[in-house]
mmCIF file of C-alpha atoms in Angstrom:
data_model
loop_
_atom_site.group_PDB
_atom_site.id
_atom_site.type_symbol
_atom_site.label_atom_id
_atom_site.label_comp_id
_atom_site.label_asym_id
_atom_site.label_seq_id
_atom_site.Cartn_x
_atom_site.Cartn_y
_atom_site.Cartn_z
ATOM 1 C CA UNK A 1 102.452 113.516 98.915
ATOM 2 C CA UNK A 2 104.666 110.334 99.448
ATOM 3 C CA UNK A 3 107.636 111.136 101.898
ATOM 4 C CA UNK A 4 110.335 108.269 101.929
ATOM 5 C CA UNK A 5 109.850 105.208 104.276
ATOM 6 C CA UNK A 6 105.937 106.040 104.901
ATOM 7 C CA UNK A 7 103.118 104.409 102.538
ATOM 8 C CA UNK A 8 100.645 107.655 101.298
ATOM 9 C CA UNK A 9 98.064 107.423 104.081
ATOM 10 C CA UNK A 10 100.874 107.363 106.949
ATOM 11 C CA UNK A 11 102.596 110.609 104.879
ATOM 12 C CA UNK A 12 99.366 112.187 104.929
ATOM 13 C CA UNK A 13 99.062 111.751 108.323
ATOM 14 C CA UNK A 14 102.567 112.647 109.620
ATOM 15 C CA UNK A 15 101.794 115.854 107.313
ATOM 16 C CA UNK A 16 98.691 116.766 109.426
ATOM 17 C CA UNK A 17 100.302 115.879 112.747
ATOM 18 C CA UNK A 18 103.311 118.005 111.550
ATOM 19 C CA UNK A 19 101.626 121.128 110.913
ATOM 20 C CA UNK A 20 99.749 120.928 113.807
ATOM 21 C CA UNK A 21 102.881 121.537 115.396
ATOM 22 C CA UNK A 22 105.452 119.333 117.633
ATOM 23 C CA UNK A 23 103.386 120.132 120.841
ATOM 24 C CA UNK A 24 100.052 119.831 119.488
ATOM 25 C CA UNK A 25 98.109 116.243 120.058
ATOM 26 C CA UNK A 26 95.536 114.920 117.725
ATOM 27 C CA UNK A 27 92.805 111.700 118.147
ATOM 28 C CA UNK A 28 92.097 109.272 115.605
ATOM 29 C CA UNK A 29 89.227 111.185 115.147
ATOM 30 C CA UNK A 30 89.880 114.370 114.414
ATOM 31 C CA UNK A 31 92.543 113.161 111.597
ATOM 32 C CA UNK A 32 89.678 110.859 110.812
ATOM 33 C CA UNK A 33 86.813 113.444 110.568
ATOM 34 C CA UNK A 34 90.073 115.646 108.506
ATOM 35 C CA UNK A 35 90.375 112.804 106.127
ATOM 36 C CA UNK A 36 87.065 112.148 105.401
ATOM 37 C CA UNK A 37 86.333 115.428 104.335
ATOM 38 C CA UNK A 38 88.538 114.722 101.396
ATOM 39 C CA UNK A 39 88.351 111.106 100.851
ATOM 40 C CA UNK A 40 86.195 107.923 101.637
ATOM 41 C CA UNK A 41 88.091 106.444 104.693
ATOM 42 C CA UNK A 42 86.927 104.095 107.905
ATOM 43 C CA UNK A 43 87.575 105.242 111.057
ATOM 44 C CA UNK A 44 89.455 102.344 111.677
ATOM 45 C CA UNK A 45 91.878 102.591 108.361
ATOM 46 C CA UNK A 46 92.923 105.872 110.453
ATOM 47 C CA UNK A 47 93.256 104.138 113.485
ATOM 48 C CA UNK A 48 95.240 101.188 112.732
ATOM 49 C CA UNK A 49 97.376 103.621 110.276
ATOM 50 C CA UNK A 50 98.011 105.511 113.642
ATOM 51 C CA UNK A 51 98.685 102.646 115.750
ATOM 52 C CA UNK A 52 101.641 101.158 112.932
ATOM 53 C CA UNK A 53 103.352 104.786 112.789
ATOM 54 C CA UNK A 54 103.112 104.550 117.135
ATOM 55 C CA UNK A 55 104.525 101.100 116.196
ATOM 56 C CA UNK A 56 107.373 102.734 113.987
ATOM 57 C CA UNK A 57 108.490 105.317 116.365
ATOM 58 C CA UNK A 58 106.752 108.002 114.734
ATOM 59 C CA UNK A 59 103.704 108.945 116.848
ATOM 60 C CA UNK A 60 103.607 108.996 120.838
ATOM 61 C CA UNK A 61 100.863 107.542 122.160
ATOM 62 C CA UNK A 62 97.887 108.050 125.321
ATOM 63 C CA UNK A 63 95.579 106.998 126.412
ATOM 64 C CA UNK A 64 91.984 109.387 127.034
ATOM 65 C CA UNK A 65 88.620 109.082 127.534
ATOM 66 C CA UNK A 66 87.774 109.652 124.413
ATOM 67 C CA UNK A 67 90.316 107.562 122.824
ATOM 68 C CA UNK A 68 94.305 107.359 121.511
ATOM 69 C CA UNK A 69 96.030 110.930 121.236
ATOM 70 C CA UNK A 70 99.033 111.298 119.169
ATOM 71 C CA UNK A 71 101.947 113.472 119.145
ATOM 72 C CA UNK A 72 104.757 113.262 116.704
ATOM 73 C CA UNK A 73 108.059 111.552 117.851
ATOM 74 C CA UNK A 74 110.132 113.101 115.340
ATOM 75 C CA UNK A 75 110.057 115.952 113.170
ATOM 76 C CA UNK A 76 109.376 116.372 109.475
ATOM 77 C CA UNK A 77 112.623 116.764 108.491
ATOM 78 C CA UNK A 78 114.102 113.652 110.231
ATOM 79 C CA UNK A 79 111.757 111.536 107.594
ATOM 80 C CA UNK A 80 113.862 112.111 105.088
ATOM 81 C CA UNK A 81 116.840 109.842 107.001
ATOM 82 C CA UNK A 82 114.507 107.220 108.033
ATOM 83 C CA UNK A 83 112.869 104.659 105.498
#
């Protein structure tokens, strides 16, 4: 699914971060380990994906011990004015 102003892998993951909800907070890896379920993907395709939508405005951003958790900025309706 392409949603206007994202390239496909940053729609697919605003899509997963989405219907995790707007409180919910996801790592790199567990959109990673989602991802590669379904498709070949590096861990660090996801990551720098994630890092250029925190770069947009799109995903907030943490620091953990385990590494980067992201939230979504804005919801999925509010794609559709952006782009």
């Amino acid at each position: 699914m392409r949603v206007r102003g994202f390239g496909e892998l940053e729609a697919v993951i605003m899509e997963r971060v989405w219907d995790y909800g707007p409180e919910a907070s996801m790592t790199v890896r567990e959109i990673f380990e989602e991802l590669a379920a379904e498709r070949q993907i590096a861990y660090t395709t996801v990551m720098s994906t994630m890092d250029n939508l925190h770069t947009k405005g799109w995903l907030a951003r943490e620091r953990a011990t385990v590494g980067p958790i992201a939230t979504g900025q804005h919801c999925r309706a509010s794609s559709t004015r952006h782009g």
